[in-house]
Coordinates of C-alpha atoms and ligand atoms in Angstrom, one line a residue:
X1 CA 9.1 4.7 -21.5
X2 CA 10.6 4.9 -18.2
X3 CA 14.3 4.9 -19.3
X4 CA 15.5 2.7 -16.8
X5 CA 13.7 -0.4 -15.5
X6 CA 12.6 -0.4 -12.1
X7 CA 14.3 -3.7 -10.9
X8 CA 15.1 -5.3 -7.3
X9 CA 18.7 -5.7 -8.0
X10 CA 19.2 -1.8 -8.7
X11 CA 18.7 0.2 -5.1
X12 CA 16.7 3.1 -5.6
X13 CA 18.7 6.4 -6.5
X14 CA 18.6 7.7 -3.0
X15 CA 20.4 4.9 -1.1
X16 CA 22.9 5.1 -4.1
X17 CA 23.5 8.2 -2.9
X18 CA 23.7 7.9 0.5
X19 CA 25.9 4.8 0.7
X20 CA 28.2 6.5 -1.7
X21 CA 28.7 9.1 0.6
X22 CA 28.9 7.0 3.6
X23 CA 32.1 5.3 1.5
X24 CA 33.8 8.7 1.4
X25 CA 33.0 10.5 4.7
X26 CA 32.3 7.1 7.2
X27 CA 33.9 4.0 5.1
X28 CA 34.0 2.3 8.9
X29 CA 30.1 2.1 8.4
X30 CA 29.8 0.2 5.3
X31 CA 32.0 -1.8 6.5
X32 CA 30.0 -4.9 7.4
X33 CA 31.7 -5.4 10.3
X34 CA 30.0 -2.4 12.2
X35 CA 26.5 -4.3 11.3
X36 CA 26.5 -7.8 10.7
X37 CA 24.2 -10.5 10.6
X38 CA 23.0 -12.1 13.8
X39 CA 24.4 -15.6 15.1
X40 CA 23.5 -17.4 17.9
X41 CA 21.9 -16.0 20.6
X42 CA 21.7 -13.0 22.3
X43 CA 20.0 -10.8 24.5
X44 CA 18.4 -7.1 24.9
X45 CA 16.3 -5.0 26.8
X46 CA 14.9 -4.2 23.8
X47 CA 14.9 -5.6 20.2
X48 CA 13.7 -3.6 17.3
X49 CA 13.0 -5.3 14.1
X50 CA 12.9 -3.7 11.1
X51 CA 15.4 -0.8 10.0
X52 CA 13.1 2.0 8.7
X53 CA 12.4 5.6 10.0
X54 CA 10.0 3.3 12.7
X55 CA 12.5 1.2 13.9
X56 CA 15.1 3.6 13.9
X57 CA 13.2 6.5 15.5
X58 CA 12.0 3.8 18.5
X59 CA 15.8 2.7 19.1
X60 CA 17.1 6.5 18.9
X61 CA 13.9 7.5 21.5
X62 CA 14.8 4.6 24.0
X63 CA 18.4 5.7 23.9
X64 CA 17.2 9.2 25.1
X65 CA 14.8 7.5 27.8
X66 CA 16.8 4.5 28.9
X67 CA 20.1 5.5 27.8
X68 CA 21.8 2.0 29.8
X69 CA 19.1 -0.4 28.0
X70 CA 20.6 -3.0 25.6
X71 CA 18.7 -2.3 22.3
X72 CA 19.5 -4.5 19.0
X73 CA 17.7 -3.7 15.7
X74 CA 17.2 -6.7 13.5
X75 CA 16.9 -5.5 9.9
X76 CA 16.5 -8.2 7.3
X77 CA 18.3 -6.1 4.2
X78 CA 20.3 -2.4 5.2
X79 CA 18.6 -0.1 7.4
X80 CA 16.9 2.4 4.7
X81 CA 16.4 -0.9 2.3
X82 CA 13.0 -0.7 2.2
X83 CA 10.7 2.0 1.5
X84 CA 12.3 4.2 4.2
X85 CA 15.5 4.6 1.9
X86 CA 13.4 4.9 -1.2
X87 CA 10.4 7.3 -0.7
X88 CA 9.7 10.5 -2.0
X89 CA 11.1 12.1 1.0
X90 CA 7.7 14.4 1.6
X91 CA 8.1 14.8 5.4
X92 CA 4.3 15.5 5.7
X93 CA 2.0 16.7 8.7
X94 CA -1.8 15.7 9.2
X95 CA -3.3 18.6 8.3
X96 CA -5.1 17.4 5.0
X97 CA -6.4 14.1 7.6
X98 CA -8.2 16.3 9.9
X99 CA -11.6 15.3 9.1
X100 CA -10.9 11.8 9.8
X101 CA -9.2 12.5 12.8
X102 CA -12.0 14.4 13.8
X103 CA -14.5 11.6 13.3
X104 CA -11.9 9.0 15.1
X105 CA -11.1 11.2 18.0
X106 CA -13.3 14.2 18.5
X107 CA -11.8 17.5 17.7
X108 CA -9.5 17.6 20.7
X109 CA -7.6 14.7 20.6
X110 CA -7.4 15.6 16.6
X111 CA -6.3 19.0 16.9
X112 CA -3.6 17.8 19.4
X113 CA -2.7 14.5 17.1
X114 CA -2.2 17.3 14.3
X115 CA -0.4 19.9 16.3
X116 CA 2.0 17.0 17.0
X117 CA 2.4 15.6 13.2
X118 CA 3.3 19.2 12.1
X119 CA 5.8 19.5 15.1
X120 CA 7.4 16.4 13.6
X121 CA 8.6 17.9 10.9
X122 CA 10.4 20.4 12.7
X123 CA 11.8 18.0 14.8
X124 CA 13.0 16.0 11.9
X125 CA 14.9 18.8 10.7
X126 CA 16.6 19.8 14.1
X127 CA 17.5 16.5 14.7
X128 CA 19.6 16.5 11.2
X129 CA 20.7 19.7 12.4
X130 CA 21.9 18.2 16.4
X131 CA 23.3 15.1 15.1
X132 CA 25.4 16.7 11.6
X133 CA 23.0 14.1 9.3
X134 CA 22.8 16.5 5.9
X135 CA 19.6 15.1 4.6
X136 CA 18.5 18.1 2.5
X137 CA 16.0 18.9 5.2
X138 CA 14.1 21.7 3.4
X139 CA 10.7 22.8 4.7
X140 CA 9.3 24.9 1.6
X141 CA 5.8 23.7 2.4
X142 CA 3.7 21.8 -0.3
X143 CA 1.3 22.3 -2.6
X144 CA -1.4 20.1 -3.4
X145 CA -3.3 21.3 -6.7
X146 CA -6.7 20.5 -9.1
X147 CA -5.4 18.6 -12.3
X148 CA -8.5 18.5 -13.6
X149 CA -12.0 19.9 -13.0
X150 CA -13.2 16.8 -11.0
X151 CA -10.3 17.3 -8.8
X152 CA -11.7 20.8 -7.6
X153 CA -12.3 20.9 -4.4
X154 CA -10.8 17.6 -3.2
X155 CA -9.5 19.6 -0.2
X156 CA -12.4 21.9 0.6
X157 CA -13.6 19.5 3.9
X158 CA -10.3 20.2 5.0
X159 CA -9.6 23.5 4.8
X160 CA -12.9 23.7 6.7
X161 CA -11.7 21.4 9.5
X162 CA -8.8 23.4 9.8
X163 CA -10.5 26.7 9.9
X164 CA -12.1 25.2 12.4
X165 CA -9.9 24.2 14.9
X166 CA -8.0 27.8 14.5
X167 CA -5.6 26.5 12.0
X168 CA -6.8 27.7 8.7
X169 CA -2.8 29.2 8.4
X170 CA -1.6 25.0 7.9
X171 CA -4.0 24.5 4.9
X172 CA -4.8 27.0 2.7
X173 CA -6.8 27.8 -0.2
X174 CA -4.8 28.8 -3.6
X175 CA -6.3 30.1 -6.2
X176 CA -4.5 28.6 -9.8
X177 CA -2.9 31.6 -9.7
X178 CA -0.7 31.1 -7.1
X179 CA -0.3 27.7 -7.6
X180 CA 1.5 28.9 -11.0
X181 CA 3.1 31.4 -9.3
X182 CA 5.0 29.0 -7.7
X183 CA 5.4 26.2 -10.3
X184 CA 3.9 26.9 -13.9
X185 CA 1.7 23.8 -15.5
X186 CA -0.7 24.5 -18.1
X187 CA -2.9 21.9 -16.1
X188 CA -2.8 23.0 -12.3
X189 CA -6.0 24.9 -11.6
X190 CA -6.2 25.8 -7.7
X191 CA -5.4 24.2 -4.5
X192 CA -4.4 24.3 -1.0
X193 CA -0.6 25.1 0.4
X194 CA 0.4 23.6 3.7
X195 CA 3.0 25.6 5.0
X196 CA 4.3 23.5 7.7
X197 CA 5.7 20.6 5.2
X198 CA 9.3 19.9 4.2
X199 CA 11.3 17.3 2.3
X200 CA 14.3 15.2 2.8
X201 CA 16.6 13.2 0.8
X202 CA 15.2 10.0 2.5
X203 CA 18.2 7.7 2.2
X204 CA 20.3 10.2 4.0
X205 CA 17.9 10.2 6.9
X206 CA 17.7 7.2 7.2
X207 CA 21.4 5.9 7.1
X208 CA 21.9 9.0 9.5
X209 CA 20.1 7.6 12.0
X210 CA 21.9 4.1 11.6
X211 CA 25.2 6.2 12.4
X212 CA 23.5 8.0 15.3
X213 CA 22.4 4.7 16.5
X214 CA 25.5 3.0 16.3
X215 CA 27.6 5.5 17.7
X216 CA 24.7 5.3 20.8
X217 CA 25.6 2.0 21.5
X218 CA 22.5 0.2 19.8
X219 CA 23.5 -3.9 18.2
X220 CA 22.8 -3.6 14.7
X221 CA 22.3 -6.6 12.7
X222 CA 21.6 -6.3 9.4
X223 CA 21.1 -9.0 6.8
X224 CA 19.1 -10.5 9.7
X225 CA 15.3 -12.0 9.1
X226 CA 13.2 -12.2 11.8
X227 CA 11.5 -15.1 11.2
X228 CA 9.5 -16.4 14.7
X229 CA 8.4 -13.9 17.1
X230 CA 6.9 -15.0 20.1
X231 CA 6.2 -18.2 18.6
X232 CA 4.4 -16.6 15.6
X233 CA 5.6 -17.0 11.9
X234 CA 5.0 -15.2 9.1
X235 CA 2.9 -16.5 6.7
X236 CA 1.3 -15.1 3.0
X237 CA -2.0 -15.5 3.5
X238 CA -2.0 -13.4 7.2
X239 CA -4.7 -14.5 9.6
X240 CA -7.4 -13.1 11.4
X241 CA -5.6 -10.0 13.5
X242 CA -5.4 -9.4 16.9
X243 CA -4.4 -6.7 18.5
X244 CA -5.6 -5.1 22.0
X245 CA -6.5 -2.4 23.7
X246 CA -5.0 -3.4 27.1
X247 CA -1.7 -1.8 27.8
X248 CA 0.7 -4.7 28.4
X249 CA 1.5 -6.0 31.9
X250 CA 4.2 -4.2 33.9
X251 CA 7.4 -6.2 34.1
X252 CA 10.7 -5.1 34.4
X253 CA 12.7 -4.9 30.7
X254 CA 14.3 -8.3 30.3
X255 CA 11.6 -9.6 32.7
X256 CA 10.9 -12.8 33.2
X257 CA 9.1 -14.2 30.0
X258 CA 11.0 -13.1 27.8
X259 CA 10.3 -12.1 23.9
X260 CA 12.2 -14.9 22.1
X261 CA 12.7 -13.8 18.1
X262 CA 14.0 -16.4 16.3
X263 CA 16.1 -15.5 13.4
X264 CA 17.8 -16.0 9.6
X265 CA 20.6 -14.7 7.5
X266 CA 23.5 -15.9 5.3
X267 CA 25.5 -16.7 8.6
X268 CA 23.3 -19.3 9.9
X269 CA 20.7 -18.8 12.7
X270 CA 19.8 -16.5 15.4
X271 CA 18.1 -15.8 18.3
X272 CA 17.4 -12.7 20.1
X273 CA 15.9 -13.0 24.0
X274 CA 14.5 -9.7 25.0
X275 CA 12.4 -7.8 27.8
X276 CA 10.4 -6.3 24.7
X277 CA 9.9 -6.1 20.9
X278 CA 9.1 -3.2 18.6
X279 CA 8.0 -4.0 15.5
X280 CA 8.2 -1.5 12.9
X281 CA 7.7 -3.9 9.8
X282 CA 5.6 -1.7 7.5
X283 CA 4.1 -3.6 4.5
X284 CA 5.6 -6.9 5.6
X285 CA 3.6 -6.5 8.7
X286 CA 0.6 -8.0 7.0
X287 CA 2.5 -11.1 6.9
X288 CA 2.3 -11.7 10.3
X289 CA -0.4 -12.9 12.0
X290 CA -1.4 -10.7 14.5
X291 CA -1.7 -7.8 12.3
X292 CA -2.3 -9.5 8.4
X293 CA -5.9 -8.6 8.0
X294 CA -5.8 -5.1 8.8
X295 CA -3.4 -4.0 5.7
X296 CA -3.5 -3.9 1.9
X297 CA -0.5 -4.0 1.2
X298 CA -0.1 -1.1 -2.1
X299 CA 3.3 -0.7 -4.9
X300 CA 4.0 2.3 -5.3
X301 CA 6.7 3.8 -7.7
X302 CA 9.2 7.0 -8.2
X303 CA 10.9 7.8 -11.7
X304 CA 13.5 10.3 -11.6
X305 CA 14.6 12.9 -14.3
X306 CA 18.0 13.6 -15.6
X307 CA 19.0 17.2 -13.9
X308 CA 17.4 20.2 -15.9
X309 CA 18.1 23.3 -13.4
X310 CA 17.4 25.2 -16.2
X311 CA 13.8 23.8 -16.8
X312 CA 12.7 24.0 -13.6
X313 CA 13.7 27.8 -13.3
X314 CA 11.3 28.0 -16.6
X315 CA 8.7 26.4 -14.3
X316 CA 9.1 29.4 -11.8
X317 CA 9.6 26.0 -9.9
X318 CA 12.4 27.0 -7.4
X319 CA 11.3 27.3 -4.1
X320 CA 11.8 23.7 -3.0
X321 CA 8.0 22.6 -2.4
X322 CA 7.0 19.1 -2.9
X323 CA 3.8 19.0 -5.5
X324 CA 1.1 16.6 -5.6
X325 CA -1.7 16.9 -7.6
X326 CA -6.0 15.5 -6.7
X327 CA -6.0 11.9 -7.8
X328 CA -6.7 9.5 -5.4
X329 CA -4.0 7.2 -7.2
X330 CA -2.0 11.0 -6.3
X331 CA 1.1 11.9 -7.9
X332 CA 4.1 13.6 -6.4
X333 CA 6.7 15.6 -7.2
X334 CA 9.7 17.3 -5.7
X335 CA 12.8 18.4 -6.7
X336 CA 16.3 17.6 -5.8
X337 CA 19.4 19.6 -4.9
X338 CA 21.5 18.8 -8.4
X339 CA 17.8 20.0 -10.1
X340 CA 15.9 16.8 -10.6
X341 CA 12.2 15.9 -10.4
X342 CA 11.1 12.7 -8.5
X343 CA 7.6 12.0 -9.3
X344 CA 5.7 8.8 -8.0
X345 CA 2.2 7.3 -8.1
X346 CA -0.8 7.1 -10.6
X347 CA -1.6 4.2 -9.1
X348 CA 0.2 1.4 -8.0
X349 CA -0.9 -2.3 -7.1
X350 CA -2.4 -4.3 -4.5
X351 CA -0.1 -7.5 -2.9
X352 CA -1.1 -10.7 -2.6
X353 CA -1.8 -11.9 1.7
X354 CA 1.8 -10.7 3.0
X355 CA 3.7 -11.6 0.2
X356 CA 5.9 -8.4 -0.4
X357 CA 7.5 -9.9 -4.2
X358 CA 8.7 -8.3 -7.6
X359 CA 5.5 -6.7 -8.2
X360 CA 6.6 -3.7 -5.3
X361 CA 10.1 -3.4 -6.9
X362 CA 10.3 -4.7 -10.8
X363 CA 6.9 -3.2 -12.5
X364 CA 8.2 -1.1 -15.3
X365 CA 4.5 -0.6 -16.0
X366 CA 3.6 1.7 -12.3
X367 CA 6.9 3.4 -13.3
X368 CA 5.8 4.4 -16.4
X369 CA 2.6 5.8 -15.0
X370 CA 4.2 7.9 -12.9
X371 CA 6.5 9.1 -16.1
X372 CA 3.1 9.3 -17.8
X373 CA 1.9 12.0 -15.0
X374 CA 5.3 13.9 -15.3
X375 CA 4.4 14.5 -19.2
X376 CA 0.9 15.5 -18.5
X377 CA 1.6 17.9 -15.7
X378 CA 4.5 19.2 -17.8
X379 CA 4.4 18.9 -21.3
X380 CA 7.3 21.0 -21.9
X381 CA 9.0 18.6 -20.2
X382 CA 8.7 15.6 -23.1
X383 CA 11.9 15.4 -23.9
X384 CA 13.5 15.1 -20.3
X385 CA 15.2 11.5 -20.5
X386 CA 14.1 9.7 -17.2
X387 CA 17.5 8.6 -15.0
X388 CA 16.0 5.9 -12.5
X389 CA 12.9 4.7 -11.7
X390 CA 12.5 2.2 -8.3
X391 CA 9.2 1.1 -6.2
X392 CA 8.2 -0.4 -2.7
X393 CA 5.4 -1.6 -0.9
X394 CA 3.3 0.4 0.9
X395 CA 0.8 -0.3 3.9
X396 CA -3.0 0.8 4.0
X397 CA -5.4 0.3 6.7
X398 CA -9.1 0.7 6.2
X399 CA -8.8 4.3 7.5
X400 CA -5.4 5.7 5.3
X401 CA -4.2 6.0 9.3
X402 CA -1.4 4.2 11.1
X403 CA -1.9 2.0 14.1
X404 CA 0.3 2.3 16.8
X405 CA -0.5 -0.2 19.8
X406 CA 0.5 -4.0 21.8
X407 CA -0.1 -7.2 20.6
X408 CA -2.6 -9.2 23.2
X409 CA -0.5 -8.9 26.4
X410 CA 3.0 -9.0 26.0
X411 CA 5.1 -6.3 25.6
X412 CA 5.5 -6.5 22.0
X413 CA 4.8 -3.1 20.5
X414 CA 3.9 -2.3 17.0
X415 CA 3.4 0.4 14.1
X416 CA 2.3 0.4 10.4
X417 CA -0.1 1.4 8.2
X418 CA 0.9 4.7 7.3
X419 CA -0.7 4.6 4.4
X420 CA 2.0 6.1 2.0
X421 CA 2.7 8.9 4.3
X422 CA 5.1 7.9 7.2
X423 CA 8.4 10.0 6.5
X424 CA 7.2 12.7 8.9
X425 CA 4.7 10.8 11.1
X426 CA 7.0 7.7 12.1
X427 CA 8.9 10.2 14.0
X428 CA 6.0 10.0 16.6
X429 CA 5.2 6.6 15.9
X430 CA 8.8 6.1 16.7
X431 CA 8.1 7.9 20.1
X432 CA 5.1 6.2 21.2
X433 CA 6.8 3.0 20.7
X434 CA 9.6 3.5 22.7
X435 CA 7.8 5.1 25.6
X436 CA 5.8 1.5 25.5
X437 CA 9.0 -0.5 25.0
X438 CA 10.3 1.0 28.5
X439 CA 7.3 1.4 29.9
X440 CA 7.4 5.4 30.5
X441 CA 3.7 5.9 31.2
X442 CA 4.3 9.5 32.0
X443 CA 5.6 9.8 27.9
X444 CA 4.0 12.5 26.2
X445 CA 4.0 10.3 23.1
X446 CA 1.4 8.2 25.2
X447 CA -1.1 10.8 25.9
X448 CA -1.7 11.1 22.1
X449 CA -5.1 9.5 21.3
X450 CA -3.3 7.6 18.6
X451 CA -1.1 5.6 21.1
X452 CA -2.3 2.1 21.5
X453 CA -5.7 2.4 20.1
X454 CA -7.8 0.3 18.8
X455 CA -6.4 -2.2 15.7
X456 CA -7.4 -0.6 12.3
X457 CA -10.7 -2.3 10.5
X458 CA -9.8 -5.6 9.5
X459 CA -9.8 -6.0 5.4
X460 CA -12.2 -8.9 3.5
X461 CA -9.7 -12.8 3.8
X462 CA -7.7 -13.7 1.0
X463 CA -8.3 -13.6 -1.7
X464 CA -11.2 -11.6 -1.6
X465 CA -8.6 -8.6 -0.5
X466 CA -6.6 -8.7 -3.3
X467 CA -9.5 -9.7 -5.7
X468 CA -11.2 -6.9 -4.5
X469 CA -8.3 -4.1 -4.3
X470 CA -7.4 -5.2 -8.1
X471 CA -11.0 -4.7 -9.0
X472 CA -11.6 -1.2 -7.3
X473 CA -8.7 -0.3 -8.5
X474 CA -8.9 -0.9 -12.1
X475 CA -11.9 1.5 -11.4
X476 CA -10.2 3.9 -9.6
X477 CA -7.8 4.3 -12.4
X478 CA -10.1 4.2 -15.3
X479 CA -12.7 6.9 -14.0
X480 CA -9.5 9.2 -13.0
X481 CA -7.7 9.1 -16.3
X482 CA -11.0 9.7 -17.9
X483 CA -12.0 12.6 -16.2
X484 CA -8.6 13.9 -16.7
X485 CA -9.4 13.9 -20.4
X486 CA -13.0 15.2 -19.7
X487 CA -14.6 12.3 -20.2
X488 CA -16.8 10.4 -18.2
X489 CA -17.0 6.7 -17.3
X490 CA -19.8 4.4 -17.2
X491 CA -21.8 3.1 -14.0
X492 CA -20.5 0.6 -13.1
X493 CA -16.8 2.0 -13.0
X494 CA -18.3 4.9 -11.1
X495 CA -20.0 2.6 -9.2
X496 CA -16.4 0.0 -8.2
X497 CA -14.4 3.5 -7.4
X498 CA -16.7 4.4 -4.9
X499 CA -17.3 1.1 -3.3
X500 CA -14.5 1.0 -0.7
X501 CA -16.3 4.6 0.8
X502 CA -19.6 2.6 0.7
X503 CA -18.7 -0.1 2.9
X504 CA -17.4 2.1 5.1
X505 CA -13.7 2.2 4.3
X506 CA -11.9 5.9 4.3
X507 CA -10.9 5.1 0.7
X508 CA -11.6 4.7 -3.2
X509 CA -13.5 8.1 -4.4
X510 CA -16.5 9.5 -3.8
Ligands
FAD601 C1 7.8 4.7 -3.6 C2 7.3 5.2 -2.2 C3 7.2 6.6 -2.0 C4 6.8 7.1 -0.8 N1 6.8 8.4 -0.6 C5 6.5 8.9 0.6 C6 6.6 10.3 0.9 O1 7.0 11.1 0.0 N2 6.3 10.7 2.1 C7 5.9 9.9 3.1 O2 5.6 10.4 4.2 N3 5.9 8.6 2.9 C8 6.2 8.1 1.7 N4 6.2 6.7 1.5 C9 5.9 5.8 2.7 C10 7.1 5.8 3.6 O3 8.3 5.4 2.9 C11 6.8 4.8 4.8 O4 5.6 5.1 5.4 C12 7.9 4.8 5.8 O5 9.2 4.6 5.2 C13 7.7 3.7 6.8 O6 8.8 3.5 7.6 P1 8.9 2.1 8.3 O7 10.1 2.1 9.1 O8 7.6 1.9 9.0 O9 9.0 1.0 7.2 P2 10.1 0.6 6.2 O10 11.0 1.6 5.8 O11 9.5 -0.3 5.2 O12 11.0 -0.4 7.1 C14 10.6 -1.7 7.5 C15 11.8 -2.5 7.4 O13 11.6 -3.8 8.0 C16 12.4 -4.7 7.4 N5 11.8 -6.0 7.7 C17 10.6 -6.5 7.2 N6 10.4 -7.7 7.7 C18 11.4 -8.0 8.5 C19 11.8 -9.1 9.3 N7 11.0 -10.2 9.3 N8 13.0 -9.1 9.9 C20 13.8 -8.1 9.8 N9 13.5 -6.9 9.1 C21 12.3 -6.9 8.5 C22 12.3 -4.3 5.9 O14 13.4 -4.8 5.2 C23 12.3 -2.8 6.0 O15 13.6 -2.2 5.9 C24 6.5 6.2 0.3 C25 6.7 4.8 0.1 C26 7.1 4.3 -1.1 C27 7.2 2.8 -1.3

């Protein structure tokens, strides 16, 4: 029983929250006036499309670098609608990716790709702190711990990366008895701790930086669908990606070809004319054309408890840390100020093409897995009565990594796939975008070996894709609920949950 049906009418509890505090301390920025919907045409130096923490980050950075360029932000719903508004606010660093960064970029460029992830963090919570945006930045660190004996180890190539590259202090070992020394489960055997993590209340951050933004001078539209860019459309079915290694001709912003993104809302038609695009469109980036092929598109969902203080202080759980436990299909937990738990995952599903429908927002059934992992990693906890449960899309590449790069040659600049874990990360992605958007070749953000890289592997056509991710995984499921309860799974289950890693995809188990 989830409590409360997940549903797309309801927003998530977050952006309840945040937009009933904007009512009290900002009314003038609900008022719909300060954002509204695009008509007719305009024009920008820049125009950002899509209101998330990539959208938003990009239009705060080119205000820093160009501070006289025109930027408008197209968001279809409110800024922090989608998954930014509604995540479970674990502003992560890299650490736990090294090995993969390793094999992608040698250890160099991943050491410095790392070293840049865990600064984000920091810088997440100093620019709350700079621009008075209260988002319950708390760095606590995280733990991620065994919930069952085939989970053991899940993070032993890691810590080894990290030792060696000199930072064995960002990942490190716990034995179960320091994992219950700082939140008591009668499952949670050992683990690792990575210091350097924190969490936020994600709604606030993101409506935060909507008010920076606006108060910068950046054209909000809201309510506003992009739905032509450059003379692309979106479409469900994607097509083969493109995507290019070349950096994008120099021209001056508003140059002389100009971006043209046509767009809809509830006031009619629109039409932005810009010098460049950013496109920070997350899940609903596999919609479009250039990119479709390179993303599964993932639901994942969050249920939320009533607040019990008082139980979590029986936990020992107190310090603030975000929780996850081994499970591919992870869960994760982290509490709230008023003494809640948010826990979300045990396994979502995969989306048809680019179609981003009820089956990211209105699955009661991913909801109550995620209440189902809340029992089993606290039992005492059974009779907790779950307040809200909400989900969103997610967006996986073939490598759990984001891409951050140009489309072809024209300045249009884009960045998605985060893979579940872009709270922390689309700070930088935010960055590199920007420096590309205004053409600062000198950016710092642009020396990372992640900046305009090569597209992510492209994913099977439809509907192999979703045939496939449905298949692997009902696997994937099956064989980790098993070995939670000791049990072992046939061959060919065994066999599906490993297939991803067999045809060369950084996913599925081993
Ligand atoms: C349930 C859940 C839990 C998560 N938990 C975590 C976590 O704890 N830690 C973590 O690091 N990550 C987490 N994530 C992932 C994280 O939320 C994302 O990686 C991050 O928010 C990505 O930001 P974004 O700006 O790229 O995308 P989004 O926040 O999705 O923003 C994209 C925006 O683009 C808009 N848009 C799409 N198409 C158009 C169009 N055609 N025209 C105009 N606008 C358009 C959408 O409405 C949306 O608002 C979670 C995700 C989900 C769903």
């Amino acid at each position: 029983m989830t409590g409360v049906r997940p549903t797309t009418a309801r927003r998530a509890w977050w952006l309840r929250e945040a937009l009933a505090s904007e009512a009290v301390t900002a009314p003038e920025l609900v008022a719909a006036s300060t954002a509204p919907p695009l008509r007719g045409t305009t024009t920008a130096d820049v125009v950002v499309v899509g209101g998330g923490y990539t959208g938003l980050w990009a239009a705060y950075r080119i205000t820093e670098l160009e501070p006289g360029a025109r930027v408008v932000l197209l968001e279809a719903d409110l800024c922090g609608g989608g998954p930014s508004g509604r995540n479970g606010g674990f502003v992560s660093n890299w650490w736990d990716e090294l090995p993969t960064l390793i094999e992608r970029y040698g250890q160099d460029g991943a050491l410095a790709v790392a070293e840049a992830m865990d600064a984000a963090v920091d810088e997440v919570g100093a620019w709350c702190a700079a621009h008075g945006v209260d988002a319950w930045f708390t760095k606590a660190g995280s733990i991620s711990a065994s919930a069952a004996p085939a989970q053991d180890g899940a993070w032993d190539e890691g810590i080894e990366a990290c030792g060696s590259v000199g930072r064995g202090d960002r990942y490190v070992a716990l034995t179960a008895a320091e994992v219950a020394a700082r939140v008591s489960s009668p499952v949670l055997r050992g683990g690792v701790f990575m210091p350097g993590a924190a969490t936020v209340q994600p709604a606030l951050l993101a409506r935060g930086l909507r008010r920076v933004l606006l108060e910068r001078g950046v054209v909000i539209h809201e309510g506003t669908t992009a739905t032509e860019i450059d003379g692309q459309r979106p479409g469900w079915f994607g097509a083969v990606a493109a995507g290019s290694r070349r950096a994008p001709a120099r021209r001056p912003i508003g140059g002389l070809r100009p971006v043209r993104v046509r767009t809809g809302s509830g006031a009619g038609d629109g039409e932005v004319l810009a010098g460049a695009a950013v496109l920070g469109l997350n899940a609903w980036a596999a919609a479009w054309p250039w990119f479709g092929r390179r993303l599964v598109t993932w639901s994942s969902y969050i249920a939320l408890t009533e607040p019990i203080p008082e139980r979590l202080a029986d936990l020992g759980w107190t310090g603030g840390e975000g929780l996850a436990d081994g499970r591919f299909t992870l869960h994760y937990l982290r509490t709230t100020r008023d003494g809640r738990i948010a826990i979300g995952g045990g396994g979502g599903r995969a989306g048809f093409g680019g179609r981003i429908g009820p089956a990211f927002t209105d699955d009661a059934r991913s909801a109550a897995r995620a209440v189902a992992g809340l029992r089993r990693l606290f039992p005492s906890l059974s009779d907790v009565r779950i307040a809200d449960s909400w989900g969103g899309p997610i967006d996986i590449t073939a490598d759990h990594l984001p891409w951050f790069g140009s489309v072809g040659d024209r300045p249009i600049h884009a960045g998605h796939g985060y893979s579940g874990n872009g709270v922390g990360p689309s700070l930088v992605g935010g960055r590199i975008l920007a420096a590309l958007a205004v053409e600062r070749t000198d950016d710092l953000a642009l020396a990372l070996p992640i900046a305009g890289g090569a597209p992510p592997r492209a994913f099977p056509p439809e509907p192999a894709r979703y045939a496939g991710a449905r298949i692997v995984r009902e696997a994937i499921v099956r064989r980790e609920s098993a070995e939670e309860r000791g049990e072992r799974v046939g061959r060919l289950t065994r066999e599906l949950s490993r297939l991803p890693g067999r045809l060369g995809y950084h996913l599925g188990l081993d």
